[in-house]
Structures are given as structure tokens and as C-alpha cells.
Amino acid sequence: MRRKHAPLTIVLVVLVGWTAVSPAHSQVSRQDKACADTTDAEAAIQACTQLYENRGLGKRNRAIALGNRGAAYKSLGRYPEALADFEQASELDSDNPQYYGQRGDVHIRTGELDAAIEDFTTALSHSSRFAWGYQGRGRAYFAKGDGAKAVADFNEALRLKPGDFILLTQRGRASNLAKLYDQAVSDLSKAMKHAKFETLLPKERADLIAQRSFAYVKQRRLSEARTDVDDALKLAPKSAFAIGVGGLIDEEDGNRDNARSAFNRALAIEPDLQLAKAGLDRLGGGGQVDDADKDREPVAQSDPPKPSRESSARRKDDDEPRDDPEMCAKYVPEIGRTVKIKCD
């Protein structure tokens, strides 16, 4: 099956300054199409470079070309070049929040979380309805371990995109981190009923189910927690997080030996799992953690889940911003621009 690519966030608008009968227009149109092409990043880089160097297109269109080239560099993991393009694009078109958001996303990928927060905050200063700005900043706060601020940003993103599957999963995890267990159960339950839940890989579904189980444990709803852990382990028997949550349930039930065994099995799979380390520390099993980590809520899968390649649904890079997870970029020659349509 041919791999589907997530659409680049910034797509070229109709390029101004050319007439429909001009020979130059067809050349620009071909470059426009290639620059917005999500399936061939190298070709996109070449086409976007030609467009950017065409000073007759004006600052705004040249900024869009840079934005597309930066997104292509980002898809290839060429982050320094992507950052340079987004920086220059923001200088050419300083009011467009997309360039700051794209730069913030690169900073998250490279672990520069404070810089990411600053970029997404700048993006939101240009548009308070920029949902990806709230989502991106929420991801950065989440990665920093600040559940409360992450939840606040995901709240704003969901206000703009009600019921969005990825946002529900992100706010559910962040709510566990913030000890807002009622909210976590609500969000994760809604996500698990969403049609896109079935497009995830088994391991990813298991992690979400285990996240809800963790919230159930904190609510002392141990029977429901156990059911979720059993379901998660049927999907992914080697899910360290699900095994660790099972250890929490045994610990709450007073089955210390079973709990200790579960924590050790989880650590054999994922040696840095703080949930299991903290559990062994409490039980005297040797899993030492810093005092600062003892009360930190564990959160599986800091990145959003990705739909399965085996699924008939589209596989997406869910770090990419989009208005709809099922929309793809398509160049329409009749109107001379790239638009978003439902993926095949």
C-alpha cells in the first residue's frame, strides 16, 4: 500500500502578478503544484526555492514558498534548514501565525520546549483563533510536565475544534498529569468511542485504554480499571504502561507481591517507566526515583497516536497541524491553487 503523507501545513495561494495567458504563468503553476506536493519533499524543496527566488511574486507568496520549503525540510528531519526558512518567512510576512507555529513544532521535535512555547505564544498573539497554536503550546507544556497549563491550552483548542479526536487524547493524558481524573476519564472515553480510535495500531489503542485505567485507579474504581488493563493487554501484551497500571491495581488491592512482580515486568520492557520505579520504591523493591518524581503522574505516549498503516483509513503524522485529520492537499489546475479535500 502506498504510504499516505500528511499535507504540508502552508499551501500556496493563487500566485499574483501573472495573467492566465502568460507563458510564465504555466511555469509558475507547475512550480506551485510541486512546491505544495506532500509526496516528494526533495522536489518540493527545489520548486519552492525557484518560487522564493522569483521576486516578481511579492513578499507574501515568497513567504509561502519558504513556509512550504521549511515544511518539506521538517518532514526530512532537516531541522536547522527548516528553522531558517520559517524565520525568514516570518520576516517576509510577519502577521502570519503559521510560520511561528511551524517553528514551534520544530522546537518541540528538537526538545527546545521553552522556545516552542514562545513561538506558539507569538502565533496566538497574531490570531487568537489559531487552534494549532493552543495545541502546540499545550504539547510543549505537557512535555515539560506542566499538566495544568497543558490542559488549559487543550481546552482552548477544543473550544475551536470541538470533539477533535487527537485533542481529546491529548487533553485526556494532560488531565492525568494534572490530577484531573474525572476529565481524563471523560476525554479518553469519548476518544475510545470515536471512529478514529479503530484506526490506531494495537499498541496505541492499548496505551489509551491504560491511560483511562490509570484515572480509574486514582478514582478508586478498581473493577473498571482492571477491565481496562485486561483489554489493553489483550491488544498489546508487552505494553509496559498497561502492565505498570496493573501493578497499581494490585497495590491498591493489597497484593504487594503481585504488584512488585508487575512493576518489575514493566521495567524489563521500559527501564525508565517512572510509574513502575515509583511503585517499587513504595514497596521496597529497589526501583529508586528522585523525590521530585514520586508524585509526578505517569503519562504514556507523549506524542499523539498515529493511525495504522494497515488500516483503510489514512495514516497521518499527527504532529502536523490540520483543520481535519482526513483532509489532504490537492492541486487543482482549473483554479491554479492547492486546496484541501478528503483523502482517497
Coordinates of C-alpha atoms in Angstrom, one line a residue:
M1 CA 0.0 0.0 0.0
R2 CA 1.4 3.4 -0.9
R3 CA 2.1 5.4 2.2
K4 CA -0.1 8.5 2.6
H5 CA 1.7 11.7 3.6
A6 CA 0.2 14.4 5.8
P7 CA -0.4 17.6 3.9
L8 CA 2.1 20.3 4.4
T9 CA 0.5 23.0 6.6
I10 CA 1.2 26.0 4.4
V11 CA -0.1 25.7 0.9
L12 CA 0.4 28.1 -1.9
V13 CA -2.4 30.5 -2.7
V14 CA -3.1 31.8 -6.2
L15 CA 0.1 33.5 -7.3
V16 CA -0.5 37.1 -8.1
G17 CA 1.0 39.1 -10.8
W18 CA 0.5 36.7 -13.7
T19 CA -2.2 36.5 -16.3
A20 CA -3.8 33.3 -17.5
V21 CA -2.4 33.7 -21.0
S22 CA 1.2 34.4 -19.9
P23 CA 3.7 31.6 -20.7
A24 CA 5.3 32.4 -17.4
H25 CA 2.1 31.5 -15.6
S26 CA 2.2 27.9 -16.6
Q27 CA 5.7 27.6 -15.4
V28 CA 4.8 29.2 -12.0
S29 CA 1.7 26.9 -11.8
R30 CA 3.9 23.8 -12.2
Q31 CA 6.2 25.1 -9.5
D32 CA 3.2 25.9 -7.3
K33 CA 2.0 22.4 -7.6
A34 CA 5.4 20.8 -6.9
C35 CA 6.1 23.2 -4.0
A36 CA 2.8 22.0 -2.3
D37 CA 3.4 18.3 -3.2
T38 CA 3.4 16.3 0.0
T39 CA 4.7 13.1 -1.6
D40 CA 8.1 14.2 -2.8
A41 CA 9.8 16.5 -0.3
E42 CA 13.0 16.9 -2.4
A43 CA 11.1 18.0 -5.5
A44 CA 9.1 20.4 -3.3
I45 CA 12.3 21.9 -2.0
Q46 CA 13.5 22.5 -5.5
A47 CA 10.2 24.0 -6.7
C48 CA 9.8 26.2 -3.6
T49 CA 13.3 27.5 -4.0
Q50 CA 12.6 28.6 -7.5
L51 CA 9.4 30.3 -6.4
Y52 CA 11.1 32.0 -3.5
E53 CA 13.8 33.4 -5.8
N54 CA 11.2 34.9 -8.1
R55 CA 11.0 38.4 -6.7
G56 CA 8.1 39.2 -9.1
L57 CA 5.8 37.1 -6.9
G58 CA 5.8 39.6 -4.0
K59 CA 6.7 39.1 -0.3
R60 CA 3.6 37.2 0.7
N61 CA 3.8 34.5 -1.9
R62 CA 7.6 34.2 -1.5
A63 CA 7.0 33.7 2.3
I64 CA 4.5 30.9 1.5
A65 CA 7.1 29.3 -0.7
L66 CA 9.6 29.4 2.1
G67 CA 7.0 28.1 4.5
N68 CA 6.4 25.1 2.2
R69 CA 10.1 24.5 1.8
G70 CA 10.5 24.6 5.6
A71 CA 7.8 22.1 6.0
A72 CA 9.5 19.8 3.4
Y73 CA 12.8 20.2 5.3
K74 CA 11.0 19.4 8.5
S75 CA 9.5 16.2 7.0
L76 CA 13.0 15.1 6.2
G77 CA 14.3 15.8 9.6
R78 CA 16.5 18.7 8.4
Y79 CA 15.5 20.9 11.3
P80 CA 18.2 23.7 11.1
E81 CA 17.2 24.4 7.5
A82 CA 13.5 24.3 8.4
L83 CA 14.1 26.8 11.2
A84 CA 15.9 29.1 8.9
D85 CA 13.1 29.1 6.4
F86 CA 10.4 29.7 8.9
E87 CA 12.4 32.5 10.4
Q88 CA 12.8 34.2 7.0
A89 CA 9.2 33.6 6.1
S90 CA 8.0 35.3 9.3
E91 CA 10.2 38.3 8.3
L92 CA 8.6 38.5 4.9
D93 CA 5.0 38.1 6.3
S94 CA 5.2 38.8 10.0
D95 CA 1.4 38.6 10.6
N96 CA 1.0 35.0 9.5
P97 CA 0.8 32.8 12.6
Q98 CA 1.6 29.6 10.6
Y99 CA 5.3 30.4 10.4
Y100 CA 5.7 30.8 14.2
G101 CA 3.6 27.7 14.7
Q102 CA 5.8 25.7 12.3
R103 CA 8.9 26.9 14.0
G104 CA 7.5 26.0 17.4
D105 CA 6.7 22.5 16.2
V106 CA 10.4 22.1 15.1
H107 CA 11.5 23.3 18.6
I108 CA 9.3 20.6 20.2
R109 CA 10.9 17.9 18.0
T110 CA 14.3 19.1 19.0
G111 CA 13.5 19.3 22.7
E112 CA 13.7 23.1 22.9
L113 CA 10.4 23.4 24.8
D114 CA 10.7 27.0 26.1
A115 CA 11.5 28.2 22.6
A116 CA 8.4 26.3 21.4
I117 CA 6.2 27.9 24.0
E118 CA 7.5 31.3 23.0
D119 CA 6.8 30.6 19.3
F120 CA 3.3 29.3 19.8
T121 CA 2.5 32.3 22.1
T122 CA 3.7 34.6 19.3
A123 CA 1.5 32.8 16.8
L124 CA -1.5 33.2 19.1
S125 CA -0.8 36.9 19.5
H126 CA -1.4 37.2 15.8
S127 CA -4.6 35.0 15.8
S128 CA -6.5 34.1 18.9
R129 CA -8.4 31.5 16.8
F130 CA -5.3 29.6 15.7
A131 CA -6.2 26.2 17.1
W132 CA -2.9 24.7 16.3
G133 CA -1.2 27.4 18.4
Y134 CA -3.0 26.2 21.5
Q135 CA -2.5 22.6 20.6
G136 CA 1.2 23.1 20.0
R137 CA 1.8 25.1 23.2
G138 CA -0.2 22.5 25.1
R139 CA 2.1 19.8 23.7
A140 CA 5.1 21.7 24.9
Y141 CA 3.7 22.3 28.4
F142 CA 2.8 18.6 28.5
A143 CA 6.4 17.6 27.6
K144 CA 7.7 19.9 30.4
G145 CA 5.4 18.2 32.9
D146 CA 3.1 21.1 33.4
G147 CA -0.3 19.4 33.2
A148 CA -2.4 22.4 34.3
K149 CA -1.1 24.7 31.6
A150 CA -1.3 21.9 29.0
V151 CA -5.0 21.3 29.9
A152 CA -5.8 25.0 29.7
D153 CA -4.4 25.2 26.2
F154 CA -6.1 22.0 25.1
N155 CA -9.3 23.4 26.4
E156 CA -8.9 26.4 24.1
A157 CA -8.1 24.2 21.2
L158 CA -11.1 22.0 21.8
R159 CA -13.3 25.1 22.0
L160 CA -12.2 25.9 18.4
K161 CA -12.3 22.3 17.3
P162 CA -15.0 20.5 19.4
G163 CA -14.7 16.8 19.5
D164 CA -11.4 16.6 17.7
F165 CA -10.0 13.1 18.3
I166 CA -6.3 13.9 18.7
L167 CA -7.1 16.8 21.0
L168 CA -9.3 14.6 23.2
T169 CA -6.5 12.1 23.6
Q170 CA -4.0 14.9 24.4
R171 CA -6.3 16.6 27.0
G172 CA -7.0 13.1 28.5
R173 CA -3.3 12.5 29.1
A174 CA -2.7 16.0 30.3
S175 CA -5.6 15.7 32.7
N176 CA -4.0 12.6 34.2
L177 CA -0.8 14.7 34.6
A178 CA -2.8 17.5 36.2
K179 CA -4.7 15.0 38.5
L180 CA -8.0 15.9 36.9
Y181 CA -9.2 12.3 36.8
D182 CA -12.8 13.0 36.0
Q183 CA -11.8 15.0 33.0
A184 CA -9.3 12.3 32.0
V185 CA -11.9 9.6 32.1
S186 CA -14.4 11.7 30.1
D187 CA -12.0 12.6 27.4
L188 CA -10.5 9.2 27.0
S189 CA -13.9 7.5 27.0
K190 CA -15.0 9.9 24.2
A191 CA -11.8 9.2 22.2
M192 CA -12.3 5.4 22.6
K193 CA -15.8 5.8 21.1
H194 CA -14.5 7.9 18.2
A195 CA -14.3 6.2 14.8
K196 CA -10.6 7.1 14.5
F197 CA -9.8 5.0 17.6
E198 CA -10.1 1.9 15.5
T199 CA -7.5 3.3 13.0
L200 CA -4.7 3.2 15.6
L201 CA -2.2 0.5 16.0
P202 CA -3.0 -2.1 18.7
K203 CA -0.2 -0.7 20.9
E204 CA -1.6 2.8 20.6
R205 CA -5.1 1.7 21.5
A206 CA -3.7 -0.2 24.4
D207 CA -1.9 2.9 25.7
L208 CA -5.1 5.0 25.6
I209 CA -7.1 2.3 27.4
A210 CA -4.4 2.1 30.0
Q211 CA -4.5 5.8 30.4
R212 CA -8.2 5.6 31.3
S213 CA -7.4 2.7 33.6
F214 CA -4.8 4.8 35.4
A215 CA -7.5 7.5 36.0
Y216 CA -9.9 4.8 37.3
V217 CA -7.3 3.7 39.8
K218 CA -7.0 7.2 41.1
Q219 CA -10.8 7.4 41.4
R220 CA -10.7 4.0 43.3
R221 CA -12.8 2.4 40.6
L222 CA -10.6 -0.7 40.6
S223 CA -13.0 -3.1 38.9
E224 CA -13.3 -0.8 35.9
A225 CA -9.5 -0.2 36.0
R226 CA -8.9 -3.9 35.9
T227 CA -11.2 -4.4 32.9
D228 CA -9.3 -1.7 31.0
V229 CA -5.9 -3.2 31.8
D230 CA -7.1 -6.6 30.7
D231 CA -8.4 -5.1 27.4
A232 CA -5.2 -3.2 26.9
L233 CA -3.0 -6.3 27.5
K234 CA -5.1 -8.3 25.0
L235 CA -4.2 -5.7 22.4
A236 CA -0.6 -5.3 23.4
P237 CA 0.7 -7.9 25.9
K238 CA 4.0 -6.1 26.2
S239 CA 2.7 -2.7 26.9
A240 CA 4.9 -1.6 29.8
F241 CA 2.4 1.1 30.8
A242 CA -0.5 -1.2 30.9
I243 CA 1.5 -3.7 33.0
G244 CA 2.5 -1.0 35.3
V245 CA -1.1 0.2 35.8
G246 CA -1.9 -3.4 36.6
G247 CA 0.7 -3.2 39.3
L248 CA -1.0 -0.1 40.7
I249 CA -4.3 -2.0 40.9
D250 CA -2.7 -4.9 42.7
E251 CA -1.0 -2.5 45.1
E252 CA -4.4 -0.8 45.8
D253 CA -5.9 -4.2 46.4
G254 CA -3.1 -5.1 48.9
N255 CA -1.5 -7.7 46.6
R256 CA 2.0 -6.4 47.2
D257 CA 3.8 -9.4 45.7
N258 CA 1.8 -9.3 42.5
A259 CA 2.3 -5.5 42.3
R260 CA 6.0 -5.8 42.7
S261 CA 6.1 -8.5 40.0
A262 CA 4.1 -6.3 37.6
F263 CA 6.4 -3.3 38.2
N264 CA 9.4 -5.4 37.6
R265 CA 7.9 -6.8 34.4
A266 CA 7.1 -3.3 33.2
L267 CA 10.7 -2.1 33.9
A268 CA 12.1 -5.1 32.0
I269 CA 10.3 -3.7 28.9
E270 CA 10.7 0.0 29.6
P271 CA 13.5 0.6 32.1
D272 CA 12.7 4.3 32.6
L273 CA 9.0 3.9 33.3
Q274 CA 8.5 6.2 36.3
L275 CA 5.2 4.6 37.4
A276 CA 6.9 1.3 37.9
K277 CA 10.0 2.8 39.5
A278 CA 7.9 4.7 42.0
G279 CA 5.8 1.6 42.7
L280 CA 8.9 -0.5 43.6
D281 CA 10.2 2.4 45.7
R282 CA 7.0 2.4 47.7
L283 CA 7.0 -1.4 48.0
G284 CA 10.7 -1.6 48.9
G285 CA 11.5 -3.3 45.6
G286 CA 14.6 -1.3 44.6
G287 CA 13.1 1.0 42.0
Q288 CA 14.6 4.2 43.2
V289 CA 13.3 7.6 41.9
D290 CA 14.1 11.1 42.9
D291 CA 11.7 12.6 45.4
A292 CA 10.5 15.1 42.8
D293 CA 9.4 12.2 40.6
K294 CA 7.4 10.3 43.2
D295 CA 4.2 12.4 42.9
R296 CA 4.5 13.0 39.2
E297 CA 1.7 11.4 37.3
P298 CA 2.8 8.9 34.6
V299 CA 1.7 9.6 31.1
A300 CA 2.1 7.1 28.3
Q301 CA 3.0 8.2 24.8
S302 CA 3.9 11.8 25.0
D303 CA 3.2 12.1 21.2
P304 CA -0.3 11.8 19.8
P305 CA -1.2 8.3 18.4
K306 CA -0.9 7.6 14.7
P307 CA -3.4 5.6 12.6
S308 CA -2.3 2.2 11.5
R309 CA -0.7 1.8 8.0
E310 CA -2.7 -1.4 7.7
S311 CA -6.0 0.5 8.2
S312 CA -8.1 1.5 5.3
A313 CA -8.1 4.9 6.9
R314 CA -5.3 7.4 6.2
R315 CA -2.1 7.3 8.1
K316 CA -1.2 10.8 9.4
D317 CA 1.7 12.5 11.0
D318 CA -0.4 13.8 13.9
D319 CA 2.3 16.4 14.8
E320 CA 1.3 18.2 11.7
P321 CA -1.4 20.8 12.1
R322 CA -4.5 20.4 10.1
D323 CA -8.1 21.5 10.0
D324 CA -9.4 18.0 9.7
P325 CA -7.4 14.8 10.1
E326 CA -9.0 13.3 7.0
M327 CA -8.1 16.2 4.7
C328 CA -5.2 16.2 2.2
A329 CA -3.7 18.8 -0.1
K330 CA -4.6 18.6 -3.8
Y331 CA -3.5 20.9 -6.5
V332 CA -6.5 21.9 -8.8
P333 CA -5.2 23.2 -12.1
E334 CA -8.6 24.7 -13.1
I335 CA -8.3 27.3 -10.3
G336 CA -4.5 27.4 -10.1
R337 CA -4.1 26.6 -6.4
T338 CA -3.8 23.9 -3.8
V339 CA -6.9 23.1 -1.8
K340 CA -7.8 20.7 1.0
I341 CA -10.1 17.8 0.1
K342 CA -10.9 14.5 1.7
C343 CA -8.1 11.9 1.3
D344 CA -8.7 9.0 -1.1

